[in-house]
CSV table of C-alpha atoms and ligand atoms in Angstrom, one decimal:
chain,number,residue,atom,x,y,z
A,12,MET,CA,21.2,5.1,17.4
A,13,LEU,CA,20.6,6.8,14.2
A,14,MET,CA,22.5,9.2,12.2
A,15,GLU,CA,21.2,12.6,11.2
A,16,ALA,CA,18.7,12.7,8.2
A,17,GLN,CA,21.1,13.0,5.4
A,18,SER,CA,19.0,12.1,2.4
A,19,ALA,CA,17.2,14.0,-0.3
A,20,TYR,CA,13.9,12.1,0.0
A,21,ARG,CA,10.8,14.3,-0.3
A,22,THR,CA,7.9,12.1,0.7
A,23,ILE,CA,9.5,9.9,3.4
A,24,LYS,CA,12.2,10.3,6.2
A,25,VAL,CA,15.0,8.1,6.0
A,26,GLN,CA,17.8,7.9,8.8
A,27,SER,CA,20.9,5.6,8.3
A,28,GLN,CA,21.8,3.4,11.1
A,29,GLU,CA,25.0,4.5,12.8
A,30,THR,CA,27.1,1.9,11.0
A,31,GLY,CA,25.9,3.1,7.7
A,32,PHE,CA,24.2,-0.1,6.9
A,33,GLY,CA,20.3,-0.2,7.3
A,34,ALA,CA,18.0,2.6,7.9
A,35,GLU,CA,14.9,3.6,9.6
A,36,VAL,CA,12.0,5.0,7.7
A,37,THR,CA,9.2,7.2,9.1
A,38,GLY,CA,6.7,9.7,7.7
A,39,VAL,CA,4.8,6.9,5.7
A,40,ASP,CA,1.8,4.8,6.4
A,41,LEU,CA,2.3,1.2,5.0
A,42,SER,CA,-1.3,0.2,5.8
A,43,LYS,CA,-2.7,2.0,2.8
A,44,PRO,CA,-1.4,1.6,-0.9
A,45,LEU,CA,1.5,3.9,-1.3
A,46,PRO,CA,1.3,6.7,-3.8
A,47,PRO,CA,3.8,6.1,-6.8
A,48,ALA,CA,6.2,8.8,-5.6
A,49,VAL,CA,6.3,7.4,-2.1
A,50,LEU,CA,6.7,3.7,-3.4
A,51,ALA,CA,9.5,4.9,-5.7
A,52,GLU,CA,11.3,6.6,-2.7
A,53,VAL,CA,10.8,3.4,-0.4
A,54,LYS,CA,12.3,1.3,-3.2
A,55,ASP,CA,15.2,3.8,-3.6
A,56,ALA,CA,16.0,3.8,0.1
A,57,TRP,CA,15.8,0.0,0.2
A,58,ALA,CA,18.3,-0.3,-2.8
A,59,ARG,CA,20.6,2.1,-0.9
A,60,HIS,CA,20.3,0.9,2.6
A,61,ALA,CA,19.3,-3.0,2.1
A,62,VAL,CA,17.5,-3.2,5.5
A,63,LEU,CA,14.7,-0.8,6.2
A,64,ALA,CA,12.9,-0.7,9.5
A,65,PHE,CA,9.6,1.1,9.7
A,66,PRO,CA,8.6,1.6,13.3
A,67,ASP,CA,4.8,2.0,14.3
A,68,GLN,CA,3.2,0.0,11.4
A,69,PRO,CA,0.9,-2.5,13.1
A,70,LEU,CA,-0.3,-3.9,9.7
A,71,THR,CA,-3.0,-6.7,9.7
A,72,LEU,CA,-2.1,-9.8,7.7
A,73,ASP,CA,-4.0,-8.4,4.7
A,74,GLN,CA,-2.2,-5.1,4.9
A,75,LEU,CA,1.1,-7.0,5.0
A,76,GLU,CA,0.1,-8.9,2.0
A,77,ALA,CA,-0.8,-5.7,0.1
A,78,PHE,CA,2.4,-3.9,1.2
A,79,THR,CA,4.5,-6.9,-0.1
A,80,LEU,CA,2.7,-6.8,-3.5
A,81,GLN,CA,3.6,-3.2,-3.9
A,82,ILE,CA,7.3,-4.3,-3.8
A,83,GLY,CA,6.8,-7.3,-6.0
A,84,PRO,CA,5.1,-10.7,-6.5
A,85,PHE,CA,5.1,-13.2,-3.6
A,86,GLY,CA,8.1,-15.7,-3.4
A,87,HIS,CA,7.5,-19.3,-2.9
A,88,ASP,CA,8.0,-20.4,0.7
A,89,PRO,CA,8.8,-24.1,1.2
A,90,TYR,CA,9.2,-26.0,4.5
A,91,VAL,CA,6.9,-24.2,6.8
A,92,GLU,CA,3.0,-24.4,6.7
A,93,PRO,CA,1.7,-20.9,5.9
A,94,MET,CA,-1.0,-19.3,8.1
A,95,PRO,CA,-4.6,-20.7,7.6
A,96,GLY,CA,-6.3,-18.6,4.9
A,97,HIS,CA,-3.0,-16.7,4.1
A,98,PRO,CA,-1.0,-19.0,1.9
A,99,ASN,CA,1.8,-16.3,1.4
A,100,VAL,CA,2.3,-15.6,5.0
A,101,LEU,CA,4.5,-17.6,7.6
A,102,GLU,CA,4.2,-17.2,11.3
A,103,VAL,CA,7.6,-17.1,13.0
A,104,ARG,CA,6.5,-18.0,16.5
A,105,ARG,CA,8.6,-19.2,19.6
A,106,GLU,CA,6.6,-20.1,22.8
A,107,PRO,CA,7.7,-19.3,26.3
A,108,ASP,CA,8.6,-22.9,27.0
A,109,GLU,CA,10.7,-23.6,23.9
A,110,LYS,CA,14.2,-24.3,24.5
A,111,VAL,CA,15.4,-24.8,20.9
A,112,THR,CA,17.4,-22.4,18.7
A,113,PRO,CA,15.0,-19.8,17.3
A,114,PHE,CA,13.7,-20.2,13.7
A,115,GLY,CA,16.4,-18.5,11.6
A,116,GLY,CA,18.8,-18.8,14.4
A,117,ASN,CA,22.1,-18.9,12.4
A,118,TRP,CA,23.5,-16.8,9.5
A,119,HIS,CA,21.6,-17.2,6.2
A,120,SER,CA,20.0,-15.5,3.3
A,121,ASP,CA,16.4,-16.6,2.9
A,122,TRP,CA,15.9,-19.8,0.8
A,123,SER,CA,19.1,-19.3,-1.2
A,124,PHE,CA,18.9,-23.0,-2.2
A,125,GLN,CA,16.0,-22.0,-4.6
A,126,ALA,CA,16.9,-21.4,-8.3
A,127,THR,CA,15.4,-18.0,-7.9
A,128,PRO,CA,15.7,-17.1,-4.2
A,129,PRO,CA,13.6,-14.2,-2.8
A,130,ALA,CA,14.6,-10.6,-3.4
A,131,ALA,CA,13.0,-9.4,-0.2
A,132,THR,CA,11.8,-10.8,3.1
A,133,ILE,CA,9.3,-8.7,5.0
A,134,LEU,CA,8.7,-9.2,8.7
A,135,ARG,CA,6.1,-7.7,10.8
A,136,SER,CA,6.4,-7.9,14.5
A,137,GLU,CA,3.4,-8.9,16.6
A,138,THR,CA,4.6,-10.0,20.1
A,139,ILE,CA,8.2,-9.0,21.2
A,140,PRO,CA,9.7,-10.3,24.3
A,141,PRO,CA,10.8,-7.9,26.9
A,142,VAL,CA,14.5,-9.0,26.6
A,143,GLY,CA,16.4,-10.6,23.7
A,144,GLY,CA,15.0,-11.7,20.2
A,145,ASP,CA,17.0,-9.1,18.2
A,146,THR,CA,17.9,-9.8,14.6
A,147,LEU,CA,21.4,-9.4,13.3
A,148,TYR,CA,21.9,-8.3,9.6
A,149,ALA,CA,25.3,-8.4,7.8
A,150,ASP,CA,26.2,-6.2,4.7
A,151,ALA,CA,27.5,-8.7,2.1
A,152,SER,CA,28.2,-6.0,-0.3
A,153,ARG,CA,30.6,-4.0,1.8
A,154,ALA,CA,32.1,-7.3,3.0
A,155,TYR,CA,32.8,-8.1,-0.6
A,156,ASP,CA,34.3,-4.6,-1.2
A,157,GLU,CA,36.8,-4.9,1.6
A,158,LEU,CA,38.1,-8.3,0.4
A,159,SER,CA,41.8,-8.1,-1.0
A,160,GLU,CA,42.0,-7.9,-4.8
A,161,ALA,CA,43.8,-11.3,-4.7
A,162,MET,CA,40.6,-12.8,-2.9
A,163,LYS,CA,38.2,-11.1,-5.4
A,164,ASP,CA,40.1,-12.5,-8.2
A,165,ARG,CA,40.1,-16.0,-6.6
A,166,LEU,CA,36.3,-15.9,-6.0
A,167,ALA,CA,35.2,-14.5,-9.4
A,168,PRO,CA,34.8,-17.6,-11.3
A,169,LEU,CA,33.4,-19.8,-8.3
A,170,ARG,CA,30.1,-21.2,-8.0
A,171,ALA,CA,28.7,-22.1,-4.4
A,172,ILE,CA,26.4,-25.1,-3.8
A,173,HIS,CA,23.4,-24.3,-1.9
A,174,SER,CA,21.0,-26.7,-0.1
A,175,ALA,CA,18.2,-26.7,2.5
A,176,SER,CA,19.6,-30.0,3.9
A,177,ARG,CA,21.2,-28.8,7.0
A,178,ALA,CA,18.0,-27.0,7.9
A,179,TYR,CA,15.0,-29.1,6.6
A,180,GLY,CA,16.4,-32.3,5.4
A,181,PRO,CA,15.8,-35.7,7.2
A,182,ASN,CA,19.0,-35.4,9.2
A,183,SER,CA,18.8,-31.7,10.2
A,184,ALA,CA,18.4,-30.2,13.6
A,185,TYR,CA,14.8,-29.1,12.8
A,186,ALA,CA,14.0,-32.9,11.9
A,187,ARG,CA,15.2,-33.9,15.4
A,188,GLU,CA,13.5,-31.0,17.1
A,189,LEU,CA,10.1,-30.9,15.4
A,190,HIS,CA,8.2,-31.9,18.5
A,191,LEU,CA,9.8,-29.2,20.5
A,192,ARG,CA,8.7,-26.3,18.3
A,193,ALA,CA,5.5,-24.4,17.9
A,194,MET,CA,6.2,-23.6,14.1
A,195,PRO,CA,4.7,-26.0,11.7
A,196,ILE,CA,8.0,-26.9,10.0
A,197,ILE,CA,8.0,-29.4,7.1
A,198,VAL,CA,11.1,-31.8,7.0
A,199,SER,CA,11.6,-33.4,3.6
A,200,PRO,CA,14.0,-35.4,1.5
A,201,GLU,CA,13.5,-32.6,-1.1
A,202,ALA,CA,15.7,-30.4,1.1
A,203,ASP,CA,18.7,-32.6,0.3
A,204,LYS,CA,18.6,-31.3,-3.4
A,205,THR,CA,21.2,-28.8,-4.3
A,206,CYS,CA,21.3,-25.6,-6.5
A,207,VAL,CA,24.4,-23.8,-7.8
A,208,HIS,CA,24.8,-19.9,-7.7
A,209,PRO,CA,27.8,-17.5,-8.3
A,210,LEU,CA,29.6,-17.1,-5.0
A,211,VAL,CA,29.8,-13.4,-5.9
A,212,ARG,CA,26.6,-12.0,-7.2
A,213,THR,CA,25.7,-8.7,-8.8
A,214,HIS,CA,22.7,-6.8,-7.5
A,215,PRO,CA,20.4,-6.2,-10.3
A,216,VAL,CA,19.3,-2.7,-9.2
A,217,THR,CA,22.5,-1.2,-7.8
A,218,GLY,CA,25.1,-3.2,-9.8
A,219,ARG,CA,27.1,-3.7,-6.6
A,220,LYS,CA,28.7,-7.1,-6.0
A,221,ALA,CA,28.0,-9.0,-2.8
A,222,LEU,CA,29.2,-12.4,-1.3
A,223,PHE,CA,26.4,-15.0,-1.6
A,224,VAL,CA,27.3,-17.6,0.8
A,225,SER,CA,26.0,-18.5,4.2
A,226,PRO,CA,26.8,-21.2,6.9
A,227,VAL,CA,23.2,-22.7,6.7
A,228,TYR,CA,22.6,-23.1,3.1
A,229,THR,CA,26.1,-23.1,1.4
A,230,VAL,CA,27.4,-26.7,1.5
A,231,GLY,CA,30.3,-26.5,-0.9
A,232,ILE,CA,31.9,-25.1,-3.9
A,233,GLU,CA,31.4,-26.6,-7.3
A,234,GLY,CA,34.4,-28.5,-8.6
A,235,MET,CA,36.4,-28.0,-5.3
A,236,ALA,CA,37.1,-30.9,-2.9
A,237,PRO,CA,35.5,-30.3,0.7
A,238,ASN,CA,39.0,-30.0,2.2
A,239,ASP,CA,39.7,-26.8,0.1
A,240,ALA,CA,36.0,-25.5,-0.1
A,241,ASP,CA,35.3,-25.8,3.6
A,242,PRO,CA,38.2,-23.7,5.0
A,243,LEU,CA,37.4,-21.0,2.3
A,244,LEU,CA,33.8,-20.8,3.0
A,245,ALA,CA,34.6,-20.7,6.8
A,246,GLU,CA,36.9,-17.8,6.3
A,247,LEU,CA,34.3,-15.9,4.2
A,248,HIS,CA,31.7,-16.5,6.7
A,249,LYS,CA,33.9,-15.1,9.5
A,250,HIS,CA,34.7,-12.2,7.4
A,251,ILE,CA,31.0,-11.2,6.6
A,252,VAL,CA,29.9,-11.3,10.2
A,253,GLN,CA,32.6,-9.0,11.6
A,254,ASP,CA,31.0,-6.3,13.8
A,255,ARG,CA,31.7,-3.4,11.4
A,256,PHE,CA,29.5,-5.1,8.6
A,257,VAL,CA,26.6,-5.9,11.1
A,258,TYR,CA,23.5,-4.0,12.2
A,259,ARG,CA,21.7,-5.3,15.3
A,260,HIS,CA,18.0,-4.8,14.9
A,261,HIS,CA,16.0,-4.3,18.2
A,262,TRP,CA,12.3,-4.9,17.6
A,263,ARG,CA,9.3,-3.1,19.1
A,264,GLU,CA,5.8,-4.4,18.4
A,265,GLY,CA,4.1,-3.4,15.2
A,266,MET,CA,7.4,-2.9,13.4
A,267,VAL,CA,7.9,-3.8,9.7
A,268,VAL,CA,11.4,-4.6,8.4
A,269,ILE,CA,12.1,-5.4,4.8
A,270,TRP,CA,15.6,-6.8,3.9
A,271,ASP,CA,17.4,-7.6,0.7
A,272,ASN,CA,18.4,-11.2,0.5
A,273,ARG,CA,20.6,-10.5,-2.5
A,274,CYS,CA,23.2,-8.7,-0.5
A,275,THR,CA,22.7,-9.3,3.1
A,276,MET,CA,22.6,-12.2,5.6
A,277,HIS,CA,20.6,-12.4,8.9
A,278,ASN,CA,20.6,-14.3,12.1
A,279,ALA,CA,17.7,-14.5,14.7
A,280,LEU,CA,19.0,-14.1,18.3
A,281,GLY,CA,17.5,-15.9,21.2
A,282,GLY,CA,17.9,-14.7,24.9
A,283,TYR,CA,14.1,-14.7,25.6
A,284,ASP,CA,13.4,-18.1,27.0
A,285,GLY,CA,10.2,-17.8,29.1
A,286,HIS,CA,8.7,-15.2,26.8
A,287,ARG,CA,6.8,-15.5,23.6
A,288,ARG,CA,8.0,-13.9,20.2
A,289,VAL,CA,5.5,-13.8,17.2
A,290,MET,CA,6.3,-12.3,13.8
A,291,HIS,CA,4.5,-12.5,10.4
A,292,ARG,CA,6.6,-12.9,7.2
A,293,THR,CA,6.2,-12.6,3.5
A,294,THR,CA,8.8,-12.9,0.6
A,295,VAL,CA,9.0,-11.1,-2.6
A,296,ALA,CA,10.2,-13.1,-5.5
A,297,GLY,CA,13.7,-12.6,-6.8
A,298,GLU,CA,15.6,-13.4,-10.0
A,299,THR,CA,18.3,-16.0,-10.9
A,300,PRO,CA,21.5,-14.7,-9.1
A,301,THR,CA,24.2,-13.7,-11.7
B,416,LIG,C1,13.1,-15.2,8.8
B,416,LIG,C2,14.0,-15.0,10.0
B,416,LIG,C3,14.4,-13.7,11.7
B,416,LIG,C4,13.8,-13.4,13.1
B,416,LIG,O1,11.8,-15.0,9.1
B,416,LIG,O2,13.5,-15.5,7.8
B,416,LIG,O3,15.2,-15.5,9.6
B,416,LIG,O4,14.5,-12.6,13.8
B,416,LIG,N1,13.6,-14.3,11.0
B,416,LIG,O5,12.6,-13.8,13.3
B,417,LIG,MN1,15.4,-16.0,7.7
């Protein structure tokens, strides 16, 4: 359900989602280069709403790449083999007979263990199951805003430790389940490396602060014993994913969604065993979190 159109956009139509987080954008054709005024409005809407869904945009892989490059240069995608002939496109695929958790099936911000994690991820749906397969998005900016002042003060100096280890390390769930998945996931000891980022980051475009932690990739807090860090991280994760901060995206085929990894988390839901789900995915390079 969408709210009434409420924006002053002149070239596109932007409707906020009911919860005020995320928006649907129509009146634009992403298969062709966007005129500068349209691109500027898309970028403005993206900064304002963080998750934009564009229905009825059945882009080819070449068009998906071209749209991505209008937002920014490609990010670097580790741990999944790219599509043949498309080094910057990953295929997110789950076959009808797979029983394992979906790819991305727990709360995370993409590749947050990188020194410069991607600003955006763009996902274009190809095959959508008749049931299930929604994606949840959480608003980490509003979640930050609604913390107590005492908690904000406590978090301000902290730096969180990120690692791909739980997902792609030799002891990860993916490592045990590789043979059960259609996706060409790469398990590597590289994944056990860590990278430190501010626990609260400031969005380079909007200036808003957001919590930058997730249960998949945040493995600790710098200088804090696990006994203290783990309960704090658990409390923050529980806080961010409360219903009032979450937008549940229901896919239709040929839809494009772009989300901002700097101020959101997401979680791919299952519920479609027996059906195929296929998506194509690019990332846009980001900056060092500050
Ligand atoms: C991803 C991801 C979610 C989905 O591609 O990064 O988490 O619903 N996908 O497929
Ligand atoms: Mn993801």
